[in-house]
XYZ file of C-alpha atoms in Angstrom:
561
model
C 3.131 7.546 -13.871
C 5.798 6.784 -16.458
C 7.951 9.490 -18.040
C 10.008 8.888 -21.165
C 12.710 11.225 -22.490
C 14.029 11.618 -26.030
C 17.625 12.486 -26.833
C 19.466 14.832 -24.511
C 19.633 17.567 -27.130
C 15.916 18.263 -27.298
C 15.093 16.995 -23.797
C 11.491 16.539 -24.948
C 9.729 14.365 -22.337
C 6.667 12.217 -22.766
C 4.608 10.400 -20.185
C 1.913 7.762 -19.947
C -1.433 9.003 -18.595
C -2.194 7.112 -15.365
C -5.900 6.978 -16.311
C -6.097 6.118 -20.030
C -2.475 5.072 -20.757
C -2.226 7.573 -23.616
C 1.153 9.083 -24.418
C 1.125 12.765 -23.386
C 3.640 15.526 -23.835
C 4.647 16.193 -20.229
C 4.931 19.962 -20.559
C 1.439 20.144 -22.028
C 0.191 18.004 -19.135
C 1.747 20.358 -16.592
C 0.472 23.479 -18.377
C -3.032 21.986 -18.260
C -2.929 21.655 -14.481
C -1.973 17.965 -14.704
C -5.238 17.077 -16.456
C -4.997 14.589 -19.318
C -5.957 16.267 -22.633
C -7.280 12.943 -23.952
C -9.394 11.462 -21.127
C -9.685 14.521 -18.802
C -8.277 12.473 -15.909
C -7.267 14.733 -13.019
C -3.779 13.830 -11.835
C -2.344 14.556 -8.414
C -0.988 17.973 -7.510
C 1.453 18.761 -4.743
C 0.246 21.051 -1.977
C 2.387 23.888 -3.322
C 1.118 23.388 -6.878
C -2.456 23.413 -5.621
C -1.969 26.596 -3.614
C -0.284 28.361 -6.544
C -3.146 27.366 -8.857
C -5.831 28.784 -6.565
C -4.627 31.924 -4.824
C -3.926 35.446 -6.048
C -0.255 35.764 -6.937
C 1.902 36.904 -4.037
C -0.884 36.750 -1.460
C 0.271 33.669 0.483
C 1.260 34.098 4.116
C 2.366 30.801 5.720
C 0.589 29.539 8.832
C 2.882 27.651 11.153
C 1.109 25.218 13.510
C 2.569 24.216 16.858
C 5.052 21.335 17.153
C 3.499 17.933 17.834
C 4.845 14.652 19.181
C 6.975 13.151 16.438
C 6.683 9.484 17.455
C 4.220 9.178 20.340
C 4.193 5.347 20.365
C 7.818 4.611 19.460
C 6.262 2.685 16.577
C 8.217 0.316 14.354
C 7.264 -2.346 11.825
C 9.880 -3.353 9.268
C 11.219 0.181 9.731
C 10.776 2.770 12.447
C 8.134 5.452 12.096
C 10.796 8.144 12.501
C 12.727 6.673 9.587
C 9.656 6.577 7.348
C 8.694 10.084 8.319
C 12.207 11.417 7.724
C 12.273 9.870 4.282
C 8.910 11.490 3.415
C 10.232 14.859 4.557
C 13.337 14.546 2.385
C 11.343 13.394 -0.646
C 8.617 16.048 -0.453
C 10.352 18.976 1.211
C 7.410 19.200 3.649
C 7.259 18.823 7.426
C 4.109 16.718 7.096
C 1.180 16.036 4.779
C -0.364 19.518 4.752
C 0.412 23.138 3.946
C -1.589 26.053 5.419
C -1.617 29.691 4.296
C -3.579 32.893 4.603
C -4.186 34.310 1.152
C -6.807 35.746 -1.176
C -8.730 34.249 -4.078
C -10.209 36.741 -6.504
C -9.484 39.439 -3.945
C -11.481 37.728 -1.186
C -9.532 36.752 1.951
C -9.291 33.067 2.790
C -7.455 30.555 4.943
C -6.331 27.574 2.898
C -5.264 24.141 4.228
C -4.057 21.799 1.487
C -3.118 18.158 1.908
C -0.363 16.371 -0.021
C -0.813 12.667 -0.707
C 2.916 12.174 -1.345
C 3.622 12.422 2.386
C 2.769 8.974 3.820
C -0.426 8.810 1.763
C -1.745 12.070 3.184
C -2.472 10.234 6.417
C -4.073 12.057 9.337
C -1.700 12.250 12.260
C -1.104 14.724 15.054
C 0.723 17.207 12.814
C -2.046 17.253 10.197
C -4.746 17.501 12.858
C -2.934 20.369 14.542
C -2.457 22.168 11.224
C -6.151 21.904 10.275
C -7.167 23.040 13.757
C -4.744 25.969 13.681
C -5.989 26.994 10.239
C -9.565 26.919 11.553
C -8.568 29.038 14.549
C -6.891 31.589 12.276
C -10.035 31.704 10.125
C -12.150 32.167 13.248
C -9.976 34.968 14.586
C -9.955 36.804 11.252
C -13.595 35.937 10.433
C -12.634 34.756 6.939
C -13.687 31.545 5.153
C -11.729 28.320 5.519
C -11.048 26.180 2.431
C -9.776 22.633 2.956
C -8.308 20.643 0.059
C -8.175 16.969 0.997
C -6.157 13.980 -0.243
C -5.742 11.129 2.200
C -5.741 7.394 2.705
C -7.012 7.755 6.272
C -5.700 7.995 9.816
C -1.968 7.407 10.438
C -1.636 3.955 12.023
C 1.861 4.670 13.364
C 0.367 7.207 15.781
C -2.342 4.873 17.011
C -5.229 6.252 19.048
C -3.781 9.783 18.966
C -4.356 9.816 15.202
C -7.986 8.854 15.800
C -8.362 11.764 18.233
C -7.513 14.204 15.437
C -10.948 13.506 13.945
C -12.560 14.861 17.108
C -10.087 17.725 17.409
C -10.677 19.016 13.883
C -14.451 18.514 14.079
C -14.516 20.640 17.219
C -12.638 23.413 15.386
C -15.122 23.350 12.498
C -18.037 23.483 14.937
C -16.563 26.703 16.337
C -16.628 28.165 12.811
C -20.280 27.102 12.461
C -21.165 28.871 15.686
C -19.367 32.020 14.519
C -21.032 32.068 11.085
C -17.795 31.560 9.144
C -18.106 29.820 5.766
C -16.250 26.526 5.317
C -15.599 24.775 2.000
C -13.900 21.476 1.260
C -12.418 20.472 -2.076
C -12.268 16.693 -2.434
C -9.391 15.397 -4.544
C -8.477 11.819 -5.327
C -8.374 9.939 -3.016
C -9.974 11.025 0.265
C -10.686 8.153 2.652
C -10.956 7.100 6.272
C -10.652 9.521 9.155
C -10.261 12.577 6.925
C -13.411 11.682 4.972
C -15.301 11.096 8.228
C -14.309 14.412 9.818
C -13.312 17.733 8.305
C -13.580 16.748 4.633
C -17.354 16.264 4.854
C -18.400 18.550 7.706
C -18.052 21.812 5.798
C -20.854 24.005 4.485
C -20.070 23.292 0.840
C -18.371 20.200 -0.578
C -16.783 20.497 -4.028
C -15.306 17.420 -5.703
C -12.954 17.186 -8.629
C -14.139 14.901 -11.471
C -13.499 11.258 -10.656
C -12.285 11.966 -7.116
C -12.950 9.076 -4.725
C -14.345 9.687 -1.243
C -15.396 7.189 1.387
C -14.984 5.980 4.934
C -13.899 2.453 4.021
C -11.919 1.672 0.894
C -13.471 -0.453 -1.858
C -11.190 -3.428 -1.176
C -12.211 -3.512 2.493
C -15.895 -3.217 1.556
C -15.685 -6.038 -0.982
C -13.911 -8.302 1.492
C -16.483 -7.507 4.188
C -19.715 -7.904 2.243
C -18.527 -10.286 -0.469
C -20.270 -8.387 -3.261
C -19.170 -6.733 -6.484
C -19.320 -2.968 -6.141
C -21.268 -0.881 -8.695
C -19.431 0.925 -11.474
C -18.109 4.297 -10.384
C -18.575 3.450 -6.699
C -17.337 6.237 -4.367
C -16.419 8.545 -7.259
C -17.478 12.185 -7.344
C -20.176 11.380 -9.883
C -21.576 8.586 -7.700
C -21.489 10.848 -4.654
C -23.286 13.701 -6.431
C -26.113 11.365 -7.412
C -26.338 10.107 -3.824
C -26.457 13.554 -2.242
C -23.027 13.646 -0.609
C -21.335 16.482 -2.506
C -22.688 19.868 -3.608
C -21.016 19.993 -6.993
C -18.326 18.600 -9.260
C -15.943 21.232 -10.537
C -13.291 20.798 -13.206
C -9.852 21.868 -12.074
C -9.742 24.574 -14.735
C -12.867 26.214 -13.235
C -12.129 25.642 -9.552
C -10.435 28.946 -8.821
C -13.303 30.934 -10.341
C -15.893 28.841 -8.477
C -14.142 29.417 -5.164
C -13.760 33.137 -5.903
C -17.519 33.463 -6.511
C -18.404 31.570 -3.327
C -15.933 33.580 -1.243
C -17.237 36.844 -2.690
C -20.788 35.877 -1.706
C -19.601 35.190 1.838
C -17.647 38.459 1.965
C -20.777 40.367 0.910
C -23.154 38.509 3.255
C -23.974 41.670 5.218
C -24.998 43.538 2.062
C -28.760 44.028 1.814
C -31.243 44.958 -0.881
C -32.095 48.616 -0.171
C -34.299 49.626 -3.084
C -37.994 50.344 -2.502
C -40.121 51.612 -5.379
C -42.396 54.555 -4.662
C -45.214 52.631 -6.320
C -45.084 49.002 -5.142
C -44.640 46.561 -8.052
C -47.265 44.253 -6.506
C -51.002 44.483 -5.819
C -51.969 44.494 -2.142
C -55.597 45.594 -2.265
C -58.083 42.885 -3.354
C -60.469 45.631 -4.494
C -58.071 46.536 -7.300
C -58.070 42.976 -8.659
C -60.659 41.306 -10.875
C -62.777 38.366 -9.803
C -61.104 35.329 -11.328
C -62.373 32.072 -12.700
C -60.648 29.633 -10.342
C -60.500 26.773 -12.859
C -59.020 29.019 -15.520
C -56.354 29.998 -12.991
C -55.619 26.315 -12.351
C -55.186 25.699 -16.064
C -52.964 28.767 -16.472
C -50.841 27.761 -13.478
C -50.166 24.395 -15.110
C -49.052 25.753 -18.480
C -45.855 23.934 -19.512
C -44.362 27.178 -20.764
C -44.471 28.911 -17.368
C -40.962 29.797 -16.164
C -39.421 27.329 -13.727
C -37.142 27.987 -10.765
C -34.056 27.465 -12.944
C -35.485 29.844 -15.541
C -35.973 32.529 -12.902
C -32.513 31.926 -11.416
C -31.034 32.532 -14.860
C -33.073 35.639 -15.655
C -34.265 37.377 -12.471
C -31.008 37.080 -10.496
C -27.523 38.427 -11.182
C -25.829 35.043 -10.787
C -26.323 31.738 -8.997
C -24.387 28.665 -7.905
C -26.521 25.558 -7.458
C -25.972 23.357 -4.404
C -26.860 19.678 -4.448
C -27.661 16.864 -2.072
C -29.177 16.140 1.320
C -25.835 14.753 2.641
C -27.707 11.555 3.499
C -28.691 9.523 0.463
C -29.917 11.462 -2.559
C -30.157 14.663 -4.573
C -33.822 15.253 -5.319
C -34.089 16.762 -8.837
C -37.483 18.314 -8.027
C -35.895 20.677 -5.469
C -33.390 23.375 -6.421
C -31.160 25.124 -3.886
C -28.717 27.861 -4.844
C -26.615 30.708 -3.573
C -27.428 33.734 -5.714
C -27.272 37.510 -6.009
C -30.241 39.818 -6.339
C -29.399 43.439 -7.155
C -25.868 42.679 -6.006
C -26.894 41.327 -2.604
C -26.288 37.663 -1.686
C -29.422 35.573 -1.108
C -30.294 31.910 -0.829
C -32.886 30.598 -3.286
C -34.911 27.403 -2.901
C -37.494 26.301 -5.405
C -39.380 23.367 -6.808
C -38.557 22.454 -10.388
C -40.933 21.029 -12.980
C -39.917 21.336 -16.621
C -41.088 22.201 -20.108
C -40.970 18.805 -21.840
C -42.217 15.324 -21.054
C -38.656 14.113 -20.571
C -37.715 16.907 -18.192
C -40.950 16.542 -16.240
C -40.268 12.843 -15.726
C -36.653 13.471 -14.749
C -37.730 16.160 -12.285
C -40.447 13.923 -10.787
C -43.070 16.373 -12.108
C -41.904 18.939 -9.579
C -42.921 16.797 -6.596
C -40.111 16.722 -4.012
C -39.114 13.572 -2.149
C -37.988 13.600 1.501
C -34.416 14.093 0.283
C -35.615 17.275 -1.463
C -36.988 18.753 1.749
C -33.861 17.685 3.635
C -31.743 19.348 0.958
C -33.751 22.557 1.360
C -33.425 22.308 5.148
C -29.648 22.069 4.800
C -29.701 25.175 2.610
C -31.881 27.019 5.140
C -29.408 26.273 7.905
C -26.613 27.643 5.714
C -28.631 30.828 5.141
C -29.104 31.198 8.884
C -25.396 30.664 9.504
C -24.311 33.266 6.945
C -27.202 35.677 7.589
C -28.561 35.485 4.034
C -32.188 36.346 3.150
C -34.154 33.389 1.803
C -36.316 33.374 -1.328
C -38.491 30.362 -2.097
C -40.171 29.786 -5.461
C -43.057 27.335 -5.284
C -44.579 25.492 -8.234
C -45.573 21.961 -7.268
C -48.666 19.801 -7.226
C -47.414 18.660 -3.821
C -44.886 16.444 -2.125
C -44.273 13.122 -3.855
C -46.868 10.556 -2.641
C -44.986 7.291 -3.175
C -43.994 4.184 -1.232
C -40.331 5.174 -1.055
C -41.260 8.668 0.114
C -43.258 7.213 3.004
C -40.454 4.792 3.837
C -38.035 7.715 4.004
C -40.258 9.862 6.216
C -42.004 12.348 3.931
C -44.235 13.684 6.722
C -41.264 14.119 9.065
C -39.240 15.946 6.408
C -42.086 18.413 5.772
C -42.680 18.923 9.500
C -38.990 19.644 10.073
C -38.988 22.183 7.243
C -41.969 24.022 8.711
C -40.409 24.209 12.153
C -37.082 25.351 10.738
C -38.714 28.139 8.720
C -40.730 29.266 11.737
C -37.577 30.190 13.635
C -35.159 31.078 10.846
C -33.447 34.346 11.884
C -33.345 35.894 8.390
C -35.994 37.440 6.117
C -38.006 34.919 4.077
C -39.973 35.779 0.945
C -42.004 33.023 -0.676
C -43.503 33.304 -4.156
C -46.145 30.933 -5.512
C -45.134 31.027 -9.168
C -47.501 28.322 -10.465
C -49.164 25.589 -8.429
C -49.048 25.679 -4.651
C -50.107 22.187 -3.722
C -50.900 21.342 -0.090
C -48.229 20.668 2.557
C -45.607 20.103 -0.101
C -45.912 23.780 -1.036
C -46.378 25.091 2.499
C -43.091 23.406 3.478
C -41.398 26.245 1.543
C -43.955 28.986 2.193
C -43.893 29.658 5.937
C -42.502 33.110 5.244
C -42.509 36.779 6.224
C -43.977 37.706 2.846
C -46.035 35.372 0.669
C -46.462 36.631 -2.884
C -48.656 34.946 -5.478
C -48.334 35.339 -9.214
C -51.487 36.598 -10.878
C -52.310 33.241 -12.512
C -50.939 31.046 -9.706
C -53.049 28.914 -7.370
C -52.576 27.699 -3.793
C -54.735 25.049 -2.152
C -55.022 22.390 0.535
C -55.661 19.790 -2.194
C -55.882 19.692 -5.979
C -59.320 20.480 -7.395
C -59.397 16.992 -8.947
C -58.606 15.386 -5.609
C -61.229 17.414 -3.811
C -63.840 16.604 -6.493
C -63.075 12.882 -6.315
C -63.398 12.792 -2.533
C -66.346 15.113 -1.937
C -68.270 15.038 -5.237
C -67.228 11.462 -6.048
C -66.538 12.769 -9.538
C -63.180 14.051 -10.812
C -64.960 15.978 -13.580
C -66.320 18.297 -10.887
C -62.824 19.797 -10.546
C -63.895 23.277 -11.824
C -66.643 23.383 -9.215
C -64.168 22.280 -6.531
C -61.640 24.934 -7.587
C -64.265 27.662 -7.184
C -65.357 26.306 -3.805
C -61.770 26.087 -2.549
C -61.039 29.691 -3.670
C -57.606 28.811 -5.008
C -57.006 31.857 -7.267
C -54.774 34.835 -6.486
C -57.569 37.344 -5.818
C -59.214 35.000 -3.337
C -55.880 34.239 -1.669
C -55.297 37.953 -1.141
C -58.812 38.380 0.261
C -58.231 35.480 2.667
C -54.958 37.006 3.863
C -52.969 33.932 2.811
C -51.156 36.056 0.235
C -49.653 39.415 1.130
C -49.575 40.592 -2.465
C -50.207 39.558 -6.055
C -47.427 39.790 -8.645
C -48.813 40.985 -12.017
C -48.071 38.822 -15.054
C -47.548 39.807 -18.686
C -50.668 39.888 -20.850
C -51.772 36.312 -21.471
C -49.719 34.884 -18.609
C -46.080 34.345 -17.613
C -45.681 31.628 -20.258
C -46.385 34.199 -22.979
C -43.441 36.420 -22.004
C -41.067 34.701 -19.530
C -38.557 37.573 -19.660
C -41.199 40.117 -18.598
C -42.380 37.756 -15.850
C -38.800 37.443 -14.577
C -38.395 41.226 -14.560
C -41.610 41.566 -12.586
C -40.468 38.925 -10.096
C -37.148 40.701 -9.646
C -38.919 43.987 -8.839
C -41.286 42.303 -6.409
C -38.460 40.505 -4.594
C -36.317 43.623 -4.344
C -39.234 45.578 -2.919
C -40.128 42.902 -0.358
C -36.556 42.317 0.837
C -35.913 46.062 1.092
C -38.933 46.307 3.399
C -37.890 43.343 5.545
C -34.144 43.980 5.653
C -34.097 46.745 8.299
C -36.214 44.769 10.800
C -34.382 43.449 13.888
C -34.449 39.661 14.158
C -36.767 39.744 17.174
C -39.304 41.880 15.292
C -38.991 39.696 12.219
C -39.698 36.507 14.177
C -42.543 38.124 16.157
C -44.278 39.307 12.982
C -43.835 35.914 11.350
C -45.301 34.239 14.442
C -48.363 36.469 14.586
C -48.892 36.259 10.836
C -49.531 32.517 11.036
C -50.976 32.609 14.558
C -53.937 34.615 13.251
C -55.086 32.230 10.525
C -58.578 30.915 11.168
C -59.446 33.791 13.506
C -62.045 36.427 12.466
C -59.504 38.757 10.833
C -57.699 38.977 7.519
C -55.135 41.587 8.518
C -52.429 39.326 9.848
C -49.588 41.808 9.913
C -48.576 45.242 8.745
C -48.184 44.915 5.009
């Protein structure tokens, strides 16, 4: 970064942006959080600058980790390690490449560990490993979330194998937080590589990346030399990683404090439960009170493009939501939505399939048919709900899991099977709502629940009517006859005991009045969660077990409604 000064009278300084080479007024750059006003490039912050930008003023309490070996190998290249380290200390005013504090963000308590790339490239040595581990232990003792802000070139070579051991040491500390149900968040800044990337930076519950931040195990130069290929544009950047399922979200520096405050508030309120039960249930539980439906008309209504989607309901039926992305393996399936949200003030986790309202959106969302990465993303969200003790709400509107070559190559059947088994033993209340189409195992993978609600015009079936007609009638035009035979409509589903209740829709269907449909969904969810919330985990799991254990036996009363 180049800084130019004018005459000494005005002392007006200018600098060259390290990203776009534009001339920037330095004071404006600093006031903007060191983000270029021309290209939006996010420049480096010191650990102290980062902490000041995130925490509530005056809330910082320093955390002092134990002393570590200063030069365990007696290492020297052209200069001794002690000399290099001493110079870094004088230049940065830090003992090592990290600063740890207890503080609050938006009033919510937090432990913050922030790396500083200026100190020997933010390399992971014994002091950094001890600081991260100590911060995790403080978070564990206080039962408050841990936020890690990373910036590193990798493990510190001058400390040899002991630097490598810090990866194991810090991973062990984060596992202890997992076992205790303490939320962990990492904020990836540019760059984050090597041992830091392959340990605590990517083993947190939620990974937030700044725009353009690079993250990877091996650096691009090493990769190019190894494989002898040109790397794709944007390789290892935050945007590349979001597309490939590695990070949950990209957050601009100007919005980061608010995003963290909202996440920390959700964690702080995790024990809060929905406690409102209406005297007259907002759902229909008695099949005798419902009309006999034309199954094919229900199929057509369920497929209306105007029906609200999961994202529509998240925006209108819930107080707020923060979407989470990625399966942490290879992709972020756009047909599956996962989000932390609030319902009537209480934190919940929402998972839902996502179609769309236009041809373009339908194509981009894979017509609401999740791939294996979608089910693995939802499984990751379910495990987070279990860790934090959050009720789960699933919104199902899909023709089924995606039936393609790549899906089979990536283990579609295994992904669905794992989701079913995970839901069967999840130690939190689960409410599933069939909002449109409930297609086969792709729908059931989100609907093994304590309460299964079905919208009035929704359908739920082992196969599409067209598929059934083609196989059994040898004629796709027999789909209406197949729909009636399969008994896919909401009244039939309630009679069969597959649905616990039917959610009424506005006159003409949910697509006619999405706002009214969202209000009805909100009431139904609040009522169901209020009923399930007081149940001990053992009772909850027993009831869920017997609910599904009874299917196919000569009874329709699978549990106390």
